[in-house]
Amino acid sequence: MKKRLRIHDLILLVMRISVYQLLFATVLSTIAFAKKSDAQEIFKQKISLDVKQQTVASILLQIEQLVDVKFIYISSLVSSSRTVNMQVKDQPLGKVLDDLLTPLKLNYQLSGRQIILNRLRGPAEGFMAVRISGIVSDDKGVPLPGVSVKLKGSTTGATTDATGSYSFNIPEYTGTLVFSYVGFNTKEVEINGKNIINVVMELSSTSLNDVVVVGYGAQKKESLTGAIASVNSTDIGSIHAGGTVSAGLAGKIAGVSFRLSDGRPGASASIQIRNMGNPLYVIDGIQQDEGQFNNIAPNDIESITVLKDASAAIYGLRAANGVVVVTTKRGKLGSRNTINVNMYRGWQNWTRFPKTTNAYEWMLGKADAEMNQYGHTAITPDEIEKWKKGTDPGYKSFDWYKFIVKKNAPLTQMNLNFSGGSDRINYYVSATHLKQYSVLGREFTFERTNIQSNVEARVSDNFKIGAQINGRIETRDQPGVPGGDDYWEARFAILRNTPIERPYANDNPAYPNDIGHNNENWALQNKKLSGYWRSDWRVLQTNLTTEYQFPLKGLTARGLFSYYYANEIMNGHEYTYDVYTFNPSDSTYKITGGSSNPYRERRNRTILSPTVQVQLNYNRVFGAHTVGATVVAERIKRRDLSSYVHSVPTTNDLPLIYFSTMDTYNDVDNTEARLGYIGRVNYNYANKYFLEVSARRDASWKFSPDKRWGTFPAISGGWRITEEKFIQSLIGHNVLSDLKLRASYGKLGDDDVGIGAYDYLSGYNYNASTVILDGKAVIGSSNKGVPVRNISWFISKTLDIGADFGILHNKVTGTVDYFNRKRTGLLGAKYDILVPSELGYSLPSENVNSDQVSGAEASLAYAVKVNDVRFNIGGNISYARAKSLHTYKPVYNNSLDHYRNSVEERYSNTFWGYEVSGQFQSQEQINNYKVNIDGSGNKTLLPGDLIYKDQNNDGIINDLDQRPIGYGTGKNPFINFGINLAVSWHGFDARADFSGGSGYSFNRNYELRNPYQNGGNLLADIYKDRWHREDPFDLNSKWIPGKYPALRFNNGGHSNYGNNSTFWLIHVHYLRARTLELGYTIPKNILSKAKIEKARFYINGYNLFSLDNMHHVGIDAEIVDDNGLTYPQSKYVNVGFELSF
Amino acid sequence: MRKHILIISSLLIFILACNKDSDFLNTAPKDILTDDAVWKSEDLTLSVLADLYNRYPEQQTITNWAEYTNFDEAFPSEAGNYWRTKQVDYPYDWWNLWDYGYFRDLNLFVKKCRAAEQLSADVRNRFVSEARFLRAALYFEEVKRMGGVPLILEPMEYNFSGDPAYLQHARAKESDIYDFVIAEMDTIKAILPDDAGIKSRATKGVALAMQARAALYAASIAKYGASTPTVSLAGGEVGISADKSTAYYTKALAAAQEIISSGKYSLYKKKTDDLQDNFASLFYDKSNNPEVIFAQDFKLKSGKVEDWTLNNQPWSSAEEQQGGRVNPSLNLAQLYEKLDNTYSPFVTNAGSDYVYYNNPLDIFAGRDARLGGTIILPGTKFKGVPLDIWAGVMYWKGGQYNIITGDNFGDQDSIPVAGAPKSSQVVGADGPVDGLQFSAQTGFYVRKFMDQTVGSGQIGTRSEVWWVRYRYAEVLLNAAEAAFELGQNDVAATYINQVRERAGFTIPLTTVTFDRIVHERRVELAFEGHELFDNKRWRLAHKIWNGETISAADLVTNIGKADKVNTMIYGLWPYKVYNPGNANDGKWVYKIVKPSNVTAAHRFKLGNYYSQIGSDILSNNPKLIKNPNQ
C-alpha cells in the first residue's frame, strides 16, 4: 500500500505543529523569566537589603547570594575601610548597584553572569556620569510600559518597564528628554537639573490610529493615501451586544452600512462597505469567511480596519466590495506580565414586537369584520359581553405573548487573558466564554468559547517566528420545532394564535391543547415534547509566521502558513407528540392530533483551508525620501465537505441513526482554489508627498482555464499641505495642524460573478434526481447544458478623493471622502440576437452590463480636556447608493414596459406600488366614485377604504397605475450615521454611542397589514384606530372614522390589502442609542495594596431606546420581514468589571 | 541559525514551486460526469436516461394536487388555493408548454447513445427507443396543449455567427405531430421489451397504449373540431381536417386491440368481494398488477416518495396537522350511476321534508362501486379510522329545524334545547366547516391513489404509491370510443361493459352513445389527468365551462349529459338530527351546499383550446404564428 499524506494526517500534523509551537514558546518564555539570562533581566531583578555600616565588599557578597551573579573586581577598587548604610526594599538590582557604586565612582558591566567593576573614567567617549529616572503614566495614573525615553539629540535612552519606570545614565542633568509612545502625544521635558522626572502622557487625539493595518502590512496614519478607517480594541471592547463582532459595528466607521435585521442570540448584522455588497474579511492576514469574522471574541481584537477604496485592490479577486481587516492582540516586547479579567452579565428584552388584541377585542373585531364583509354575523352581542367579562368558563382571554416571551433573558461573558513579553518573546493568551439565552423560554441558547494564543519569538537578531492560534466552539442549542427555523414558530404563534385559543386542554399543563395548528402551540415547543436541535462549530485557525531580516538594511522576508479547520456537527430530532381535546361532558382528555412525524437529522461539515504566503518587504529612508516595496505570493485553498443524513426514527428515545430508518444521505465535497502575486511600491518625500502603486495578478478556479487570470492595479497619492512652509506661514500650525489631500483609483476584482464553479465544463450533473426504475432507485444525471467559456471577471473601478485634517493642535480631526465605483462587464444577456427558444438553451450571459455605487462620507472627532474632565466627541455620516448604468441594448415592447422595467441609469432597489390619495369618507362618496378601485365596481368598498390614485386616468386601478413609491426593502440603509461621546473625570468614565440609518423602506404586509391574517390575531393598532360603525351589529349606524380601513376577516385579497401602496409603506429613519456606559475605575493607591493594577466596574446599556417612525406598528426599525415576525433586536442591560493584575 | 533560515525558506519556495499555478487551480469536480465516462457505461447511461424519465411531462398528477381543482372534479381545501374557485376565466397561457430544453436533451441522448459503440447493441437500442418514447410523449403533450409545434429531432447548436435564421423552424401541423407520435410508436414497439412486468420504463405495451391514445386524440380533434371552426389555423398548426378522423380512429382501435389481443394485460380484479376496495387497490397495489401499463414509481426511503396521501388524508386519521386538500365535488360524485344503469341525484329531500338516513352511508347505497373507490364517503373508514364528516346538528326548536355548528374540527357546543347535554360535539372531526382548510368542504375526501400504509401521511415518510399513467381500462375505453366512432357499436359495448362489469354493473349496456363514452371516462378516469384534455378534444370544454352560474337545481338535472354545464363546484353535507323523542332523532339528513369560496363560474373560452405561446418565444422566432382566438 502506498503511503500518502492524507488530509486528516495533515490536520493532525498541523495541530501538532501548532501545539508544539505553543509549548515551545511557552517553555522558552518560562525559562527566560526563571533564569533571567540577559543583562536587562538581571538588573531588573528586585532585591531587598537592610545593612548598616558594612563594607562594600560584604554588601556585594550578600547581593551575590541574593542574585545569581558574581562580582569581579580588583580589591583595591573597594576600600575595605569604607562602610555604608543601605536600606532598600524591592528595588531593581540595577538601581541598587547604581546607588551603591556611583558614589564610589565605580562603573559596572555585565558579562555573562559576572559583573565586572571598573573605575569610572572621565566624561569623555559618551561616558554617562549621572543617572536620571522616573515614572511615566497616562492621565489616569496608569503606568505606561514600553514608552521610549530619549535624551534629545543623542542616541541615549531607555524604555519604561512594566511599572512605567525608566532610568538611564546621561552626561549631566541638562538637556531635554523626549517621551514617545504609540497613541500618545510625544512629550518633551527639560531636565533642568532634576534627577527624577515623572511624566504624564496625554492620549493623542488621533488616538491609537497612529499605525494602521493595511493590506499585507501596516502604515503610519499620516502616510495613508487610501480611504481606510479603523476601530480599536477600546471601542470594540465596550460593546456588549451579544454574540458577534458585526453586531457591534453600528455607527462606528464612516462608510460602513449596518442592519441587524434578526436579533436572536448569536445573530450577526449585515455590514457592507459603501453598500457595495459583501466585503472580504481578512483575519490576521488570512482571507476568511463572514462566520469566522463574526465569531472572534471581541476582547481579542486589537483593531478592525476597513479598506474602502482602491487600497483594497491589494487583495485582488475578492476585494471589489471592500475589505475588513482584523488584527488580534499581541503581547508587547519587554512588558510585564499582565493578567486581565473581564466579565459582564446582562439581561435582554425585546425592543419591540407587534401588540395584539385580547379576546373581547378580537371577537368584537370579528363581528365587525363579518358585518362589513357579509352583512351578517353569527356572533351575538351576548357572547361579546361574556368575552368582555372574561370570567365564564370558555370565555377567558389568553395572552400568548406573555406565555411565550420571558423577560430578562440573561447573557454572560467572561474573558481571561495573559499578556506580556521579554525582550525576545511576547505573548497574548486569552480565553473567552459567552453564553446567551433567548427571551423565548430559556431553551434557545447561544454559547461560544474562544481561545486566542498569539506568541512571537525573536529567535536570533534577525529571525522571528510566531504563531497565532485561534479556536472556538460555537453552539446553538434549541428545541427542535417543525419547520426550517426553530425560532420561527414561537414568533409566528404570537400573531397566529388567537386570544380565544389556549395552550393546554382545560388549562391542565399535562395536556397540550389541540388548537388545530399545533405547530404554533407554544406548549409543545420545548425539548421535552418537540425535540431538540443543536449545532456545534469547532474551529481552529493556526497561523505560523517567520520573518527574516536580511543583512541588507530594510529588507525583510516573511513566510506565513495558515491552516483553517472548521467542523460543524448538527443534530436535530423532532419528536412525535400528542395533543388533546378536553371533553367537558365527561371530563376526559382525548387525543385528537399531534405530530407523528419523527424527524432526525445530522449534518457533519468540515472546512479545510490552507493558505501560504511568501512576502518580501523593503523599507528604507534615504534622507527625505522614504521608499517601501512589498512583493507577495499567495495561495489559498478551501475545501468544504459535508454529509447530511435524515432518518425517520421509530421512537423519540433513541437518538442514534440507523440505516434501516434512514431515507436521505447527501454528500458534498467542493474545493476552491485561488492564487495571486502582489506587488506594491510606496514612496514619500519628506512626509509631504506620497505615492503608492500596487498591482495584483490573481487567478480563480471558477473560470475556464483561459479566463482565469486578472490583474488589479491601483494607484494613490497624497499631499500633506500643512507640511508646506508657505501654508504654515499662511495659516499656522495651531489653526490647521494637519491637512492631507489624497486620491486613489484602482481596478478591483470579484470572482462571484454569478456563475457556478464548473460552468465551463460540459457533461452531466450526477445525482440530479432519483428515479425508480424497475423497483430500484436509480440516480439520475442531468445534462449540464452548454458550457460557459466566455465569462470572466467583471471590472470594478473605484475612485476616491478625500482629505484628512486636524485643526487646533489636532484637537479636532476629521476625514471627508467622495467615492464612485463603476462596474462594467456584469453578467447580462445579449438580447439583440434572438435565438429561437426551440434551440433548447438560452445563450449564456456575457460580461455586458454595468452599474455604479457612489456617495460620500465624513467623520469628525473632537477631543478636549477641561480641568480634570476629558471629552471625546465623534460623529460620522455616509451616503452610498447603487445605481444601474447600462444594460446591453435593452429592448422594450412599449412605453409602459420601458417605464416599468428599464433599469438604465436608475437607482437600484426602488419599490413600486400605488399612491394612496385618501380614504373614502362615506358610502355616498364610494357610490359616486368614478374610478374602479377594487376591480369589482367598488362593490367591496366601505368608508375608510383606500383611494388609489388613477395615474393614467383610465378609470380603473391596475398595474399600470403603479409608480415607484419607495426605496428598497430588506436592504441596508443608504444613509448611515453614528455619534460617539465619551467623558471621563477622575475615576469615572461615561460613553454614549448612537447610530442611525435612513434611505430604506419597510412594506407592511401580511400580519402587519391584513386583519386576522390566517384567521389569527389582530394587531392592536389596527383594532384601536379603525373605521367602524358605532354599533357593529347595526348596518345603519354611524361610521366612526379611524386611521385604518374597516376590518375584514382574513381577506388579504381585498383592494385595501392586496396591493402595495403608500399607505402601508414606511420610509424608515432611525437614531438608536447603542452603547450607554458608566464606569468607575478604583484609584490606584487603593488598589496597589491588593496588588491589583487596575479595577474598573461598569454598568452598560445597549439598544436602550430608538427614535424612529416604526413605533406605532410596534416593530424594530431594522427588521426585514414584511410580516413583522423577525426576531427583533434586544435591549441589553449589562453590569461588568475589568481587572488587571 | 542561517542554516535554519535557508531550510525554511527553501521549504516555502518548494511548497510554492512544487506544483504549477495551473495545477493548483484545477480542482476536479466530484459530481460531474464527462461524456467520455457516460457513454461507455451502461449504468451511467441509464442514469442519464433516468433523469429524462424524471422529466416526463404532465398536467394533473398526484404530485401537483392543486391542478385537480381547476375544473369541476374537486374543490381546493387549502386557503392558498381558494382563488382557483374564485377565478372566472382561465388565462390563455395556462398549461402552456414549450420545453425545448427537454427536447434538446432527448435529441442529444438519441444522437450520442446511437454512437455509443462501447455499449452492446441491445442495450443501446433499448435506451435509444426509450428516449424516442419519451420524446414522443413530450411531442404528444406539446400538441395536446399547444397544437402543432416545430418538429425538431436533432440537437441544434448556435454558431455565434450573428444570424440565427438557420435555427428558426416553423410550427408543424397539428396532425404532423400526431403522425410523428404514431409513427415513432410503430418503430420502437418492436425494439422495446414486450414485458407486462415492466411498469416504470417504456415497453411495447405502453408504446401501443400511447399510440392508441394519440390516435384517438387526433381522430376526435378531426371530428369534433368541425364544431368549432374558429379553433384552427390556416396552415393546420391548429386543427385537423375532418376527413382524417376515420383513419385515426381506425389506428386507435387497431393499437388498442393489439394490446387487448396480446392478453398481457387485464383488468385488476383481485378483491372481487369488495368492488370498491378492489377499485381503490388497483391504484396502490404494485405487486403483479395486471392492469397498470406505465407508471411513475416511488419508493420509500429512497428520497423518491410522493405526498398525495399527506396532502389529502382525512383530518381524523391524519398523521400530520394537514391533509384533506382535494375535496371531490358533488358534481363528480353524482355521476356515479345506480346499479340499474340509471342516473340519479342523491336523494336529500322528500317533498318539503328531508329524507332521514339511519347511517350516513345509506344515501350512497346501490351505486357504481367506483364511487366509493374514488371518493372517501361519510360513514366509511380510512386507515381503520371512521370518517367523521358532518356539518352540524339540526335541532328541532320552535317548530322548525335550526342548525348549530362549530368553526373548527369536532367543535363542541351546547345545543340550545332544554335538556340537551351541557356540551356536545356539533361538527364532524373531518368537517365540513365552510372556509376551514383541510376540512371536507364538499363533504368528501379523495380516495384514488390514497395510501393505506401507516406513515404515508407523515412528512418524514410519505408514500410510495405510484402514479399510473397508462392502464388497461383506459385502453378498453379508448377501443370502445374508437369502435363507437367507427360505427362498431357492438364492439364498443363489449369493451365498455368489461369496465362497467368490474365496477359492479350486472346489466350490460347494449347500445353505446357519445354521452355514455364521455360519462364512462369521467367516472373511470377521474383524478387521472384526462379531464381537461378529453373535454378539449371533444370540443366540450367551452360548453361545460361556459361561465354561467349554476344553481343547486341545475346541478341535479341532466346528469350524464356530455355537455352539461359544470362551472361551479357543489358539495353534499350531512347533518345529525337532534330531536329527542322524535323517530328521526339521531338520524342523518343531507343538504346540497356550495362552499362559500366557490364564487366564480368557470369560463373556458375558445382561445383556451390551445394555450398561448409566450411573447418571448414568438419574438425569438419570427416563423412561429400565434394560436387562434387569443
Coordinates of C-alpha atoms in Angstrom, one line a residue, chain B residues 133-497:
Chain B
F133 CA -40.6 7.1 -26.5
L134 CA -40.1 10.0 -24.1
R135 CA -39.5 12.4 -26.9
A136 CA -42.8 11.2 -28.5
A137 CA -44.5 11.6 -25.1
L138 CA -43.3 15.2 -25.0
Y139 CA -44.4 15.9 -28.5
F140 CA -47.8 14.4 -27.6
E141 CA -48.0 16.6 -24.5
E142 CA -47.0 19.6 -26.6
V143 CA -49.6 19.0 -29.3
K144 CA -52.3 18.5 -26.6
R145 CA -51.6 21.8 -25.1
M146 CA -50.1 24.0 -27.9
G147 CA -51.2 22.4 -31.2
G148 CA -48.5 21.8 -33.8
V149 CA -45.0 22.8 -32.6
P150 CA -41.7 22.8 -34.5
L151 CA -40.7 19.2 -35.0
I152 CA -37.0 19.1 -34.1
L153 CA -35.3 15.8 -33.9
E154 CA -31.6 16.8 -33.9
P155 CA -29.9 18.8 -31.2
M156 CA -29.2 22.3 -32.5
E157 CA -26.2 24.4 -31.7
Y158 CA -25.9 28.2 -32.3
N159 CA -22.6 29.1 -34.0
F160 CA -22.5 32.7 -32.8
S161 CA -22.5 33.9 -36.4
G162 CA -25.0 36.6 -35.6
D163 CA -27.5 35.1 -37.9
P164 CA -29.8 32.6 -36.2
A165 CA -32.1 32.2 -39.2
Y166 CA -31.0 28.7 -39.8
L167 CA -32.3 27.7 -36.3
Q168 CA -35.8 29.0 -37.0
H169 CA -38.3 26.3 -37.7
A170 CA -42.0 26.9 -38.3
R171 CA -44.7 25.1 -36.4
A172 CA -45.6 21.7 -37.8
K173 CA -49.2 20.9 -38.5
E174 CA -51.1 19.5 -35.5
S175 CA -51.7 16.3 -37.5
D176 CA -48.0 16.1 -38.3
I177 CA -47.1 15.9 -34.6
Y178 CA -49.8 13.2 -34.0
D179 CA -48.5 11.4 -37.1
F180 CA -45.0 11.6 -35.7
V181 CA -46.0 10.1 -32.3
I182 CA -48.0 7.3 -34.0
A183 CA -45.1 6.5 -36.4
E184 CA -42.5 6.6 -33.7
M185 CA -44.5 4.1 -31.7
D186 CA -44.7 1.8 -34.7
T187 CA -41.0 1.9 -34.9
I188 CA -40.0 1.4 -31.4
K189 CA -42.7 -1.1 -30.3
A190 CA -40.7 -3.8 -32.0
I191 CA -37.5 -2.9 -30.1
L192 CA -38.9 -2.2 -26.6
P193 CA -39.3 -5.2 -24.3
D194 CA -42.6 -6.9 -24.6
D195 CA -42.9 -7.5 -20.9
A196 CA -46.0 -6.5 -18.9
G197 CA -44.0 -6.8 -15.7
I198 CA -42.0 -3.7 -16.6
K199 CA -44.1 -0.8 -15.4
S200 CA -41.7 2.1 -14.9
R201 CA -39.9 2.0 -18.2
A202 CA -41.1 2.0 -21.8
T203 CA -42.4 -1.3 -23.1
K204 CA -44.2 -2.4 -26.2
G205 CA -47.4 -2.2 -24.2
V206 CA -47.1 1.5 -23.3
A207 CA -45.9 2.3 -26.8
L208 CA -49.2 0.8 -28.1
A209 CA -51.2 2.5 -25.4
M210 CA -49.7 5.8 -26.2
Q211 CA -50.3 5.2 -29.9
A212 CA -53.9 4.4 -29.2
R213 CA -54.4 7.5 -27.1
A214 CA -52.7 9.8 -29.5
A215 CA -54.6 8.4 -32.5
L216 CA -57.8 8.8 -30.6
Y217 CA -57.0 12.4 -29.7
A218 CA -56.1 13.2 -33.3
A219 CA -59.3 11.5 -34.5
S220 CA -61.6 13.3 -32.1
I221 CA -60.0 16.6 -32.9
A222 CA -60.6 16.0 -36.6
K223 CA -64.2 15.0 -36.0
Y224 CA -65.3 17.4 -33.3
G225 CA -63.1 20.3 -34.3
A226 CA -65.6 20.8 -37.1
S227 CA -68.0 22.1 -34.5
T228 CA -65.5 24.9 -33.5
P229 CA -64.3 26.1 -36.9
T230 CA -62.6 29.1 -35.5
V231 CA -60.3 26.9 -33.4
S232 CA -58.0 26.4 -36.3
L233 CA -55.2 27.9 -38.2
A234 CA -54.9 28.1 -41.9
G235 CA -51.6 26.2 -42.0
G236 CA -53.0 23.4 -40.0
E237 CA -50.9 24.2 -36.9
V238 CA -54.2 24.0 -35.1
G239 CA -57.0 21.9 -36.3
I240 CA -57.1 18.6 -38.2
S241 CA -59.3 18.2 -41.2
A242 CA -62.4 16.2 -40.6
D243 CA -61.7 13.7 -43.3
K244 CA -58.7 12.3 -41.4
S245 CA -60.8 11.2 -38.4
T246 CA -61.7 7.8 -39.7
A247 CA -58.1 6.8 -40.3
Y248 CA -57.1 8.0 -36.9
Y249 CA -60.0 6.1 -35.2
T250 CA -59.0 3.0 -37.1
K251 CA -55.4 3.4 -36.0
A252 CA -56.5 3.9 -32.4
L253 CA -58.7 0.9 -32.4
A254 CA -56.0 -1.2 -34.0
A255 CA -53.4 -0.2 -31.5
A256 CA -55.8 -0.8 -28.6
Q257 CA -56.8 -4.1 -29.9
E258 CA -53.2 -5.1 -30.3
I259 CA -52.8 -4.7 -26.6
I260 CA -56.1 -6.4 -25.8
S261 CA -55.4 -9.3 -28.0
S262 CA -51.9 -9.8 -26.7
G263 CA -53.5 -10.9 -23.4
K264 CA -50.6 -9.5 -21.4
Y265 CA -52.8 -7.0 -19.5
S266 CA -56.2 -7.4 -17.9
L267 CA -58.5 -5.5 -15.5
Y268 CA -57.5 -5.7 -11.9
K269 CA -59.9 -8.0 -10.1
K270 CA -58.0 -9.2 -7.0
K271 CA -60.7 -8.2 -4.5
T272 CA -63.9 -9.2 -6.2
D273 CA -65.7 -9.5 -2.8
D274 CA -65.4 -5.8 -2.3
L275 CA -65.5 -3.9 -5.6
Q276 CA -65.0 -0.5 -4.0
D277 CA -61.9 -1.7 -2.3
N278 CA -60.9 -3.5 -5.5
F279 CA -61.1 -0.3 -7.5
A280 CA -59.1 1.6 -4.9
S281 CA -56.4 -1.0 -4.6
L282 CA -55.9 -1.1 -8.3
F283 CA -54.0 2.2 -7.8
Y284 CA -51.8 1.2 -5.0
D285 CA -51.2 -2.5 -5.4
K286 CA -47.8 -2.7 -7.0
S287 CA -47.3 -6.4 -7.0
N288 CA -48.3 -8.2 -10.2
N289 CA -50.8 -5.6 -11.1
P290 CA -52.1 -6.8 -14.4
E291 CA -53.8 -3.5 -15.3
V292 CA -51.1 -0.9 -14.9
I293 CA -49.2 -0.5 -18.2
F294 CA -46.9 2.5 -17.4
A295 CA -46.5 4.4 -14.1
Q296 CA -44.2 6.8 -12.3
D297 CA -42.9 4.8 -9.5
F298 CA -42.0 5.8 -6.0
K299 CA -40.1 4.0 -3.2
L300 CA -39.9 4.6 0.5
K301 CA -36.5 5.6 1.9
S302 CA -35.1 6.3 -1.5
G303 CA -35.7 10.0 -1.5
K304 CA -38.3 9.5 -4.2
V305 CA -41.7 9.5 -2.5
E306 CA -44.9 11.3 -3.1
D307 CA -47.2 13.3 -0.9
W308 CA -50.7 12.7 -2.2
T309 CA -51.7 10.9 0.9
L310 CA -50.0 13.6 3.1
N311 CA -51.9 16.3 1.2
N312 CA -55.2 14.6 1.2
Q313 CA -55.5 12.5 4.3
P314 CA -58.7 12.9 6.2
W315 CA -58.2 15.1 9.3
S316 CA -59.5 12.4 11.7
S317 CA -56.9 9.9 10.7
A318 CA -54.3 12.4 9.7
E319 CA -50.7 11.7 10.7
E320 CA -49.9 15.4 10.5
Q321 CA -51.8 18.5 11.1
Q322 CA -52.7 18.7 7.4
G323 CA -54.5 16.8 4.7
G324 CA -57.9 17.0 3.0
R325 CA -56.9 19.3 0.3
V326 CA -58.6 17.7 -2.7
N327 CA -62.3 17.6 -1.9
P328 CA -64.2 15.7 -4.7
S329 CA -67.2 17.6 -5.9
L330 CA -70.8 16.5 -5.7
N331 CA -70.8 17.2 -9.4
L332 CA -68.5 14.2 -9.8
A333 CA -70.0 12.1 -7.1
Q334 CA -73.5 12.2 -8.5
L335 CA -72.2 11.0 -11.9
Y336 CA -71.8 7.5 -10.5
E337 CA -74.8 5.6 -11.6
K338 CA -77.2 3.5 -9.8
L339 CA -76.6 -0.2 -10.5
D340 CA -79.5 -0.3 -12.8
N341 CA -77.6 1.9 -15.2
T342 CA -79.6 5.0 -14.4
Y343 CA -78.5 8.4 -13.4
S344 CA -79.9 9.9 -10.2
P345 CA -79.0 12.7 -7.9
F346 CA -78.5 11.7 -4.2
V347 CA -81.9 11.9 -2.5
T348 CA -81.9 14.6 0.1
N349 CA -85.5 15.6 0.3
A350 CA -88.8 14.0 0.0
G351 CA -91.2 16.8 -0.8
S352 CA -90.6 19.6 1.7
D353 CA -89.1 17.4 4.3
Y354 CA -85.7 15.9 4.5
V355 CA -85.0 12.2 3.8
Y356 CA -83.7 10.7 7.1
Y357 CA -81.0 8.1 6.9
N358 CA -80.0 5.8 9.7
N359 CA -76.5 5.7 8.5
P360 CA -74.6 8.5 6.7
L361 CA -73.5 6.0 4.1
D362 CA -77.0 4.9 3.2
I363 CA -77.6 7.8 0.8
F364 CA -74.8 6.4 -1.4
A365 CA -76.1 2.8 -1.4
G366 CA -76.6 0.9 -4.6
R367 CA -74.3 2.7 -6.8
D368 CA -71.3 2.2 -9.1
A369 CA -68.5 0.7 -6.9
R370 CA -66.2 3.3 -8.3
L371 CA -68.0 6.0 -6.3
G372 CA -66.6 4.6 -3.0
G373 CA -63.4 3.5 -4.8
T374 CA -62.7 7.1 -5.9
I375 CA -64.1 9.1 -3.1
I376 CA -64.0 8.7 0.7
L377 CA -67.6 8.9 1.7
P378 CA -69.1 9.8 5.0
G379 CA -69.7 6.7 7.1
T380 CA -66.7 4.8 5.8
K381 CA -63.2 4.3 7.2
F382 CA -59.7 5.4 6.2
K383 CA -56.7 3.6 7.8
G384 CA -59.2 2.0 10.1
V385 CA -60.4 5.3 11.5
P386 CA -64.1 6.0 10.8
L387 CA -64.7 9.2 8.9
D388 CA -66.4 11.9 10.9
I389 CA -67.9 14.1 8.2
W390 CA -71.0 16.1 9.2
A391 CA -71.6 19.7 9.0
G392 CA -73.6 20.3 12.2
V393 CA -76.6 19.4 14.3
M394 CA -80.1 20.1 13.1
Y395 CA -82.1 20.5 16.2
W396 CA -85.8 21.0 16.4
K397 CA -86.9 24.1 18.1
G398 CA -89.8 26.4 17.6
G399 CA -91.5 24.2 15.1
Q400 CA -88.5 24.1 12.7
Y401 CA -85.0 22.8 12.3
N402 CA -82.2 25.1 13.4
I403 CA -78.6 24.4 12.8
I404 CA -75.8 24.6 15.3
T405 CA -72.3 24.1 14.1
G406 CA -68.7 24.9 15.0
D407 CA -65.9 26.6 13.3
N408 CA -63.2 24.0 13.9
F409 CA -62.8 20.3 13.5
G410 CA -65.1 18.5 16.0
D411 CA -66.0 21.6 17.9
Q412 CA -68.2 21.3 20.9
D413 CA -71.0 23.5 22.0
S414 CA -74.2 23.3 23.9
I415 CA -77.3 22.7 21.8
P416 CA -79.8 25.4 22.9
V417 CA -82.6 23.0 23.7
A418 CA -83.8 22.3 27.2
G419 CA -82.4 19.0 28.4
A420 CA -79.6 18.9 25.9
P421 CA -76.2 18.0 27.4
K422 CA -74.1 20.9 28.5
S423 CA -71.6 20.3 25.8
S424 CA -71.5 18.0 22.9
Q425 CA -69.9 17.7 19.5
V426 CA -71.6 19.9 17.0
V427 CA -69.5 19.3 13.8
G428 CA -67.6 16.4 12.4
A429 CA -63.9 15.9 13.3
D430 CA -63.3 15.9 9.5
G431 CA -65.6 18.9 8.9
P432 CA -67.1 20.1 6.7
V433 CA -66.5 23.6 8.1
D434 CA -67.1 26.2 5.4
G435 CA -63.8 28.0 4.7
L436 CA -61.8 25.9 7.1
Q437 CA -58.9 24.5 5.1
F438 CA -58.2 20.7 5.2
S439 CA -61.8 20.1 6.1
A440 CA -64.0 18.2 3.7
Q441 CA -65.7 21.3 2.4
T442 CA -67.7 19.4 -0.2
G443 CA -68.4 16.7 2.3
F444 CA -65.9 14.3 0.6
Y445 CA -62.3 13.4 0.6
V446 CA -60.5 11.8 -2.3
R447 CA -59.6 8.1 -2.2
K448 CA -58.0 7.3 -5.5
F449 CA -54.2 6.9 -5.1
M450 CA -54.5 7.2 -1.3
D451 CA -52.1 5.1 0.6
Q452 CA -53.4 2.9 3.4
T453 CA -49.9 2.3 4.9
V454 CA -49.1 3.7 8.3
G455 CA -46.7 6.6 7.8
S456 CA -47.9 7.6 4.4
G457 CA -49.4 10.7 5.8
Q458 CA -46.2 11.7 7.7
I459 CA -44.0 14.4 6.3
G460 CA -40.9 12.3 7.1
T461 CA -42.2 9.1 5.4
R462 CA -44.8 9.8 2.8
S463 CA -45.9 7.3 0.2
E464 CA -44.6 5.0 -2.5
V465 CA -47.9 4.6 -4.2
W466 CA -47.2 5.0 -7.9
W467 CA -48.8 7.4 -10.4
V468 CA -50.5 5.4 -13.1
R469 CA -50.1 7.0 -16.5
Y470 CA -51.5 4.2 -18.7
R471 CA -53.7 1.4 -17.6
Y472 CA -55.7 -1.3 -19.3
A473 CA -59.1 0.1 -18.5
E474 CA -58.3 3.2 -20.5
V475 CA -57.1 1.1 -23.4
L476 CA -60.6 -0.6 -23.3
L477 CA -62.3 2.8 -23.2
N478 CA -60.1 4.1 -26.0
A479 CA -61.0 1.0 -28.0
A480 CA -64.7 1.4 -27.2
E481 CA -64.6 5.1 -28.2
A482 CA -62.8 4.4 -31.4
A483 CA -65.1 1.5 -32.3
F484 CA -68.2 3.6 -31.4
E485 CA -67.0 6.4 -33.7
L486 CA -66.3 3.9 -36.4
G487 CA -69.9 2.7 -36.1
Q488 CA -69.0 -0.6 -34.5
N489 CA -71.4 -0.2 -31.6
D490 CA -71.3 -3.9 -30.5
V491 CA -67.6 -3.9 -30.3
A492 CA -67.7 -0.6 -28.3
A493 CA -70.3 -2.1 -25.9
T494 CA -68.1 -5.2 -25.4
Y495 CA -65.2 -3.1 -24.3
I496 CA -67.1 -0.6 -22.2
N497 CA -69.1 -3.4 -20.5

